[in-house]
mmCIF file of C-alpha atoms and ligand atoms in Angstrom:
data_model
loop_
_atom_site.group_PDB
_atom_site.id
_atom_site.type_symbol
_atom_site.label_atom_id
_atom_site.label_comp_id
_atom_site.label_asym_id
_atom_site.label_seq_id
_atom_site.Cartn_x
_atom_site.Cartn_y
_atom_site.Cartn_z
ATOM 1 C CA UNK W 24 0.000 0.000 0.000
ATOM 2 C CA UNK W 25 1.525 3.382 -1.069
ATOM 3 C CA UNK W 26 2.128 5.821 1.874
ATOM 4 C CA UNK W 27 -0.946 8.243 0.182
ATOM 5 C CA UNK W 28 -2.814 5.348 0.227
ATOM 6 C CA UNK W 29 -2.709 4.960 3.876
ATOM 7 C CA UNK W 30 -1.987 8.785 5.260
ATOM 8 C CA UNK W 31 -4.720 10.010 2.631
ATOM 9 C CA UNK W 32 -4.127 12.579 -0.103
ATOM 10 C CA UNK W 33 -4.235 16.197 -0.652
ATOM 11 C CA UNK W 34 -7.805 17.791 -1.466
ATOM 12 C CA UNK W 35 -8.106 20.413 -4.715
ATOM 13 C CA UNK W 36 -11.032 21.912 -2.496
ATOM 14 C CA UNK W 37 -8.903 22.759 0.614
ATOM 15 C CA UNK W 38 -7.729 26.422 0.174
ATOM 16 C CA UNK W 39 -4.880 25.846 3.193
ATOM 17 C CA UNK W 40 -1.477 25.758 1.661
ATOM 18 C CA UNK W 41 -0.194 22.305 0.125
ATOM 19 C CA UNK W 42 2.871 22.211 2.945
ATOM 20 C CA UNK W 43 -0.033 22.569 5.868
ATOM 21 C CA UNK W 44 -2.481 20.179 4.254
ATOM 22 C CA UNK W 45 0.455 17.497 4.357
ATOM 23 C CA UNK W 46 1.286 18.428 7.500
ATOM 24 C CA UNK W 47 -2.093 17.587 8.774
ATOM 25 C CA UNK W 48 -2.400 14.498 6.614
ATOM 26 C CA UNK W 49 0.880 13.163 8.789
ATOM 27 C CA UNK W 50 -0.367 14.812 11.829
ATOM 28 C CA UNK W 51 -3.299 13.270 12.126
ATOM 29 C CA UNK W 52 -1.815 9.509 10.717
ATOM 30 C CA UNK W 53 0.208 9.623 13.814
ATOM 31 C CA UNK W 54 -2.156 10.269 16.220
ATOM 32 C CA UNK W 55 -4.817 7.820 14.873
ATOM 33 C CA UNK W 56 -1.975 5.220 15.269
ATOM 34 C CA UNK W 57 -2.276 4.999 11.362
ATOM 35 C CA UNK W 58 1.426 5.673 11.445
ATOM 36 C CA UNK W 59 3.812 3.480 13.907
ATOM 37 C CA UNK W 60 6.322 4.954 16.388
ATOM 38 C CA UNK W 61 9.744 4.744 14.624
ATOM 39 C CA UNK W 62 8.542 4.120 11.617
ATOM 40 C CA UNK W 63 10.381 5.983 8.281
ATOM 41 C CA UNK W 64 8.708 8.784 6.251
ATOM 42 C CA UNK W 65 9.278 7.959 2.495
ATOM 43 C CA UNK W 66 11.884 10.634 1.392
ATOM 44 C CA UNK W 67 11.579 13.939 0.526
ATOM 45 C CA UNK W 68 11.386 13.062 -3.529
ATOM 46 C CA UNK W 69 9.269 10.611 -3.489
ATOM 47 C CA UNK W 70 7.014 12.280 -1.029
ATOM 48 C CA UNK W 71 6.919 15.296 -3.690
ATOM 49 C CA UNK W 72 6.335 12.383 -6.884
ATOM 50 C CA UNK W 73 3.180 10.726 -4.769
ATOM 51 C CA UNK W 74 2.073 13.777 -3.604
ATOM 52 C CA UNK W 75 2.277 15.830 -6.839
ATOM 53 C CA UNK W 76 4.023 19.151 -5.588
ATOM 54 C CA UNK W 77 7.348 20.577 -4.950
ATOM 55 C CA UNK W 78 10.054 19.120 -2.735
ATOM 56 C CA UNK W 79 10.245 22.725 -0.953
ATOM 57 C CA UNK W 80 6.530 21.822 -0.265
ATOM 58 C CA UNK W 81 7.604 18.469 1.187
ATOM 59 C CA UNK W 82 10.387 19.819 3.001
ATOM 60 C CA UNK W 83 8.481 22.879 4.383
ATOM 61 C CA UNK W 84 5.672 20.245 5.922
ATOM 62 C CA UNK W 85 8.426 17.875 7.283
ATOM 63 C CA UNK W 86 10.621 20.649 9.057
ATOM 64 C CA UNK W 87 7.504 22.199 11.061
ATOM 65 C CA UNK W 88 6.675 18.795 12.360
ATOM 66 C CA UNK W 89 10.240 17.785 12.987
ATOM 67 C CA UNK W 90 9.841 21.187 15.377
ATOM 68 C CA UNK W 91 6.940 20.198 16.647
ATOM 69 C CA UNK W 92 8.817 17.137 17.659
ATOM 70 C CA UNK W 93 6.350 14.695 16.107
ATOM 71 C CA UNK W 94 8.960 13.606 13.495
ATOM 72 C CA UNK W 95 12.608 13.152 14.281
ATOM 73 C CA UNK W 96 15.631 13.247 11.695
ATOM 74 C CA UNK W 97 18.386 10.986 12.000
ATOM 75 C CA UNK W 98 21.502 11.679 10.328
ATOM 76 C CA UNK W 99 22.041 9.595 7.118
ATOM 77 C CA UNK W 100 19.370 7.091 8.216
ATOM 78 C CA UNK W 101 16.371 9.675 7.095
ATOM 79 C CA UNK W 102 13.113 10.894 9.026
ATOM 80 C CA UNK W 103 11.135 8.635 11.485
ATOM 81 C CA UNK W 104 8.007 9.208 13.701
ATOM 82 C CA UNK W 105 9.183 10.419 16.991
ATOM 83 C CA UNK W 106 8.978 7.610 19.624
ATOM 84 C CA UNK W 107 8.717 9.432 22.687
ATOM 85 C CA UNK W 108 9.125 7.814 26.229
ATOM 86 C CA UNK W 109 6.857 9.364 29.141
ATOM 87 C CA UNK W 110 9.270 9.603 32.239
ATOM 88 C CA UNK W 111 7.819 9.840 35.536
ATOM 89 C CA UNK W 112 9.003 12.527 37.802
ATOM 90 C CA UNK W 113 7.829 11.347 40.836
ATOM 91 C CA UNK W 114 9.571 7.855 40.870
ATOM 92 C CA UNK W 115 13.073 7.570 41.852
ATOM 93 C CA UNK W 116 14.062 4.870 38.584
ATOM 94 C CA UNK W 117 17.237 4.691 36.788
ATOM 95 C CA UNK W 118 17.786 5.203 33.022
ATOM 96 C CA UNK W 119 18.111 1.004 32.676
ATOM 97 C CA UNK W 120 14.684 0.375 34.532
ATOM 98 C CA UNK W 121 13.396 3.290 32.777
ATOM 99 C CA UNK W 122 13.449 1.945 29.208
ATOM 100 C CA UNK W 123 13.033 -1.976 30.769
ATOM 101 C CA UNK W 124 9.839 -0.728 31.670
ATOM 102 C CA UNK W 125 9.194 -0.327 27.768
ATOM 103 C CA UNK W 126 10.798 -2.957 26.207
ATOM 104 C CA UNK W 127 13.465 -1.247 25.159
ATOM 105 C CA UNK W 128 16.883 -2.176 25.841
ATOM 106 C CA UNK W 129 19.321 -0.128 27.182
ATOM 107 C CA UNK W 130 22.920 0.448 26.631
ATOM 108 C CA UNK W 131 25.679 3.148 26.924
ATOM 109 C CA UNK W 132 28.522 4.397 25.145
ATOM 110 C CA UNK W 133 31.270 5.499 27.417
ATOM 111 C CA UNK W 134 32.647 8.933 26.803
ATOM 112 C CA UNK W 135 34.855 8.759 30.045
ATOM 113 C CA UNK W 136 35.155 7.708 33.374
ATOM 114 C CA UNK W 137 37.936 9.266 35.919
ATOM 115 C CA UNK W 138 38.345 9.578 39.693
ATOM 116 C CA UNK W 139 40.587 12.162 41.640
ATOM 117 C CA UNK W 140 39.404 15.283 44.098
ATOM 118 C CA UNK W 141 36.166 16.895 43.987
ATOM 119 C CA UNK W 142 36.325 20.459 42.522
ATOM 120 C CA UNK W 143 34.459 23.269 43.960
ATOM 121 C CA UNK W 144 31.211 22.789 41.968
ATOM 122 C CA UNK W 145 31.516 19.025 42.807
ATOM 123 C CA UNK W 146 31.983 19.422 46.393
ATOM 124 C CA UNK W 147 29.123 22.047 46.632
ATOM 125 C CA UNK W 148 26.568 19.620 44.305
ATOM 126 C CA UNK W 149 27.593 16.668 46.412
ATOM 127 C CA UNK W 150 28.479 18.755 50.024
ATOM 128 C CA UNK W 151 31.784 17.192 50.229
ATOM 129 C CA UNK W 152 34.696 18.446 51.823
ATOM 130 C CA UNK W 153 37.783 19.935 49.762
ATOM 131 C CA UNK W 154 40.279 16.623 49.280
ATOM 132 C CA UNK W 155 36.846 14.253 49.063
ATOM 133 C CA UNK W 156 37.120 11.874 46.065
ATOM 134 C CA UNK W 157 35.119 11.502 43.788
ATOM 135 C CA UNK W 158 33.820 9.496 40.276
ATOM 136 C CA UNK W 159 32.916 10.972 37.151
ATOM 137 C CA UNK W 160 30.786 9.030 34.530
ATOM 138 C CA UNK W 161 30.249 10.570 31.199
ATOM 139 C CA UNK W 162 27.693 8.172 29.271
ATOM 140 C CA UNK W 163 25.554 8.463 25.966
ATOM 141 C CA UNK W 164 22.230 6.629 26.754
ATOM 142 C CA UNK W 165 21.054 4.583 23.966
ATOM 143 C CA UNK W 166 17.656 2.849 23.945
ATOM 144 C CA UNK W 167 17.872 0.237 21.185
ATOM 145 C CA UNK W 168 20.629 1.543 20.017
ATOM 146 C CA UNK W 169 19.323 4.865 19.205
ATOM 147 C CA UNK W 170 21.153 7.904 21.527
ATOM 148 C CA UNK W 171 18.786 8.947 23.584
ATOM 149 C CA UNK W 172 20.702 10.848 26.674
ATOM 150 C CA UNK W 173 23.992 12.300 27.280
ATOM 151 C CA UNK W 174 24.496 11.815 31.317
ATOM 152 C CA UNK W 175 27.545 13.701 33.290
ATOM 153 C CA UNK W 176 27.272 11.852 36.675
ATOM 154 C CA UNK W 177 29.546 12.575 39.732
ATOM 155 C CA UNK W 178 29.355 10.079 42.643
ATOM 156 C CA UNK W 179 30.813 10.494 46.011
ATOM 157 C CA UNK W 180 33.570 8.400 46.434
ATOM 158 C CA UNK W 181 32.567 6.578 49.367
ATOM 159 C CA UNK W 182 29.707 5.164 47.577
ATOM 160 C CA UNK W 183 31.539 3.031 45.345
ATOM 161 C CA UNK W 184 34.897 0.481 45.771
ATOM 162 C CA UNK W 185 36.187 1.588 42.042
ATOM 163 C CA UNK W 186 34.784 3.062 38.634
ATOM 164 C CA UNK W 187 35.191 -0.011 37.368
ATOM 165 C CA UNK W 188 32.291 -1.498 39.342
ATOM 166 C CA UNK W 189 30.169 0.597 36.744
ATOM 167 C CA UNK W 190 29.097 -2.058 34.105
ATOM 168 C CA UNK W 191 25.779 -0.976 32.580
ATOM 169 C CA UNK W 192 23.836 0.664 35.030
ATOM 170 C CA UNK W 193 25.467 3.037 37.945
ATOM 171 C CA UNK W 194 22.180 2.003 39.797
ATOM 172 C CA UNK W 195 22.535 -1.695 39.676
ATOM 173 C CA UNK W 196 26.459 -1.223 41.181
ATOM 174 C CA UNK W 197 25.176 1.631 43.826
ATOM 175 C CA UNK W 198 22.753 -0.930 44.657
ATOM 176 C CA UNK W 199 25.149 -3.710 44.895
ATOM 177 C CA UNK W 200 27.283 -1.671 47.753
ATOM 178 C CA UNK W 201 24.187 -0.410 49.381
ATOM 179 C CA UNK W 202 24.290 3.070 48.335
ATOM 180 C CA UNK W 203 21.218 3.831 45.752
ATOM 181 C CA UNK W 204 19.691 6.418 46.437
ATOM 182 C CA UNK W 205 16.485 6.552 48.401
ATOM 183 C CA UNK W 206 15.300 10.088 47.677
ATOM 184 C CA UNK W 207 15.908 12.638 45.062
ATOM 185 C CA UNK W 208 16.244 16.439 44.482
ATOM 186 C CA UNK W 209 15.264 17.468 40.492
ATOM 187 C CA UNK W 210 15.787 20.299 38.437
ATOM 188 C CA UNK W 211 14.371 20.609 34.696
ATOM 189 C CA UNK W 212 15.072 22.785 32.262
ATOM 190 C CA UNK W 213 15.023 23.553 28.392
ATOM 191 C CA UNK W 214 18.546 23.943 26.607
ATOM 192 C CA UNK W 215 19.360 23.964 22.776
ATOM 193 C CA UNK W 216 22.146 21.680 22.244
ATOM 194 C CA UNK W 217 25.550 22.837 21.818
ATOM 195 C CA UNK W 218 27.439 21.562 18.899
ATOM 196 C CA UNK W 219 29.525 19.066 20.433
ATOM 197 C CA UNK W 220 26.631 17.564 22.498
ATOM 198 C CA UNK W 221 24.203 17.512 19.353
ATOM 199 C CA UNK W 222 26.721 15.859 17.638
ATOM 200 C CA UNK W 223 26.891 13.061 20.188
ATOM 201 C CA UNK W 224 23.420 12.461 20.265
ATOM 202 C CA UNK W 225 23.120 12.696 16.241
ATOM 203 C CA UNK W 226 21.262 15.561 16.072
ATOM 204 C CA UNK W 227 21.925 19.098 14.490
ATOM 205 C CA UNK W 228 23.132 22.017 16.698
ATOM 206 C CA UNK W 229 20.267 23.892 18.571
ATOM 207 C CA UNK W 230 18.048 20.866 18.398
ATOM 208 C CA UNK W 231 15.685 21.104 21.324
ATOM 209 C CA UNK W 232 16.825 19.466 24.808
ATOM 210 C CA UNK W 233 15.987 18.773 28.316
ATOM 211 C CA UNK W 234 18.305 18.765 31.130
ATOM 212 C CA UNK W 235 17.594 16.797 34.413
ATOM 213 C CA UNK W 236 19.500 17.386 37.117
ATOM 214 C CA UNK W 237 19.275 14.902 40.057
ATOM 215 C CA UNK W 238 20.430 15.390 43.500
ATOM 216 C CA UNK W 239 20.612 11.836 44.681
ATOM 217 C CA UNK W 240 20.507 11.114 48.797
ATOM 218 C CA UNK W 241 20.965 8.084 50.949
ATOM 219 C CA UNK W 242 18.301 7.736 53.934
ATOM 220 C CA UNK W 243 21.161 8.910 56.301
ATOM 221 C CA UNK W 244 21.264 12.164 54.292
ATOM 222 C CA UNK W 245 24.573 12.202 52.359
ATOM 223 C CA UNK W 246 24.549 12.741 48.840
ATOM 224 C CA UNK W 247 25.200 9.668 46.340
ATOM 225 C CA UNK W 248 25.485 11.351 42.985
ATOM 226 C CA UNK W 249 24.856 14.733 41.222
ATOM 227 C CA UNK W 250 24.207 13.856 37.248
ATOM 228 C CA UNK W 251 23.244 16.007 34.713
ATOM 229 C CA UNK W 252 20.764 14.414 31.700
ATOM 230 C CA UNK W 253 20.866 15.710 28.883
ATOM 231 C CA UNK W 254 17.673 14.408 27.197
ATOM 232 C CA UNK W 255 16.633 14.734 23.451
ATOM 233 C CA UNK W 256 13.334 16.785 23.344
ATOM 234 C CA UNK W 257 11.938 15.157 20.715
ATOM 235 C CA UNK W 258 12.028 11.880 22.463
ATOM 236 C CA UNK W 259 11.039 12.431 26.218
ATOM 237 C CA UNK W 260 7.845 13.453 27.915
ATOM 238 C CA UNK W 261 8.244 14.245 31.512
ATOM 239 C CA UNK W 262 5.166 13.047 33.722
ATOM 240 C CA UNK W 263 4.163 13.806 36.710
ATOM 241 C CA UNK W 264 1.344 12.744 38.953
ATOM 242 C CA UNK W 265 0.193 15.887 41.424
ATOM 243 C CA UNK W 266 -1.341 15.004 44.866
ATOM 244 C CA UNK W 267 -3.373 18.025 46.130
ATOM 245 C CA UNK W 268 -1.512 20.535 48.254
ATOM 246 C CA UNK W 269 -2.831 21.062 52.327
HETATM 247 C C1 16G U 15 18.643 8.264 35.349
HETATM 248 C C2 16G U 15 18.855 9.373 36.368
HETATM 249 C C3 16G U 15 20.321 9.557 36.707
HETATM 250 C C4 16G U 15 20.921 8.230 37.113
HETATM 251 C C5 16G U 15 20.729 7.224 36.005
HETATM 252 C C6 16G U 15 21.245 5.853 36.388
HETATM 253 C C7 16G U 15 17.074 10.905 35.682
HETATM 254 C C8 16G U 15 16.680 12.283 35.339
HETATM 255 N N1 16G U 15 18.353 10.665 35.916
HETATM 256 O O1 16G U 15 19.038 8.668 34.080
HETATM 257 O O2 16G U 15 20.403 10.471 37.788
HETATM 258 O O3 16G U 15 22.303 8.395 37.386
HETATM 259 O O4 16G U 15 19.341 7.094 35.710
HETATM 260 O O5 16G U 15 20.987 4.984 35.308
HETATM 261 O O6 16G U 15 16.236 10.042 35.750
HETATM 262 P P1 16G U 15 21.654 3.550 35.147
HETATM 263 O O7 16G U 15 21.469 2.831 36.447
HETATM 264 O O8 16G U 15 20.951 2.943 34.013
HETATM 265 O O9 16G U 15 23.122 3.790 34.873
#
């Protein structure tokens, strides 16, 4: 079945522009599930051949729904429908659990891992004394392969025997020596990405992002980690369930 075929086609009656009109036409396929989560758009020619108008047309309709974050564009793989993953905000889960909980399967790619003192920003974040050590995880989050997350975590030193204890999930090993955390402190915030961080997550510079930053505690009080995520917006809805103030 051709992709007009199941998306519909454009109508001579509508006066709307031809870029909105297929905009809608997409928009409306992926909401009515007519349309599958990661599944490829035909490309921008043959979009423009089916559809019987120009590729500026097509390209027009595709960029104001890759900003709406409905589409995504992956570099030198093509445009897919967004697949977006709700995250709660009021459950204390790690990145692995997170994306176990949807069948996906996570991995990482490791940009660095280091030890030595905490710095001033460090030892504020984590309220450490000067001479404290600490470990520093750099990580690109993948869920089925695909980057999702770029995470910067620091983790007080006495919370962990070594980095190396860090296989795939920081939680599983904080776990392991008794140190996950049992509560959490979060921050959110919008950021365009920078060039080198779009360019880790394969998307372009100034692509829309969300940054999490998580205060981790034990139940004694201390803090286990400060990490930064670095979300792709076009892939992450935050949720979060409200319980009525007193
Ligand atoms: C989540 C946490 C992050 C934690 C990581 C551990 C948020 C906003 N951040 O990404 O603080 O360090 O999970 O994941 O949820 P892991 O156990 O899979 O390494």
């Amino acid at each position: 079945m051709s992709f007009s075929d199941r998306i519909g086609r454009l109508r001579e009656d509508n006066a709307a522009p031809l870029y909105i009109q297929l905009q809608q036409l997409i928009r409306d396929a992926i909401s009515e599930g007519v349309l599958d989560q990661a599944e490829a758009i035909p490309p921008e020619r043959n979009l423009a051949i089916e559809y019987d108008v120009s590729r500026i047309t097509v390209r027009k309709a595709i960029a104001g729904l890759v900003e709406e974050g409905l589409l995504t564009r992956r570099r030198g793989a093509g445009t897919f429908v967004a697949s977006r993953v709700e995250k709660s905000f009021s459950r204390l889960t790690s990145f692995s659990e997170d994306m176990a909980a949807r069948g996906k399967r996570a991995s990482s790619t490791w940009v660095s891992r280091m030890s030595g003192p905490v710095n001033p920003e460090e030892s504020m974040a984590l309220g450490l004394a000067p001479g404290s050590t600490v470990l520093r995880f750099t990580r690109i989050r993948l869920a089925d392969d695909e980057p999702l997350a770029l995470e910067i975590s620091t983790i007080a030193g006495h919370c962990l025997a070594s980095l190396d204890v860090v296989e795939d999930s920081l939680y599983a090993a904080l776990e392991k020596s008794g140190n996950r955390p049992v509560r959490a402190l979060q921050r959110l915030r919008a950021v365009p990405f920078g060039a080198e961080h779009a360019k880790m997550l394969g998307v372009e510079s100034g692509h829309a992002g969300l940054l999490i930053e998580r205060h981790g505690f034990l139940r004694d009080g201390r803090t286990v980690e400060f990490t930064r995520s670095y979300y792709r917006g076009d892939s992450y809805d935050i949720v979060a369930e409200l319980i009525e103030g007193s």
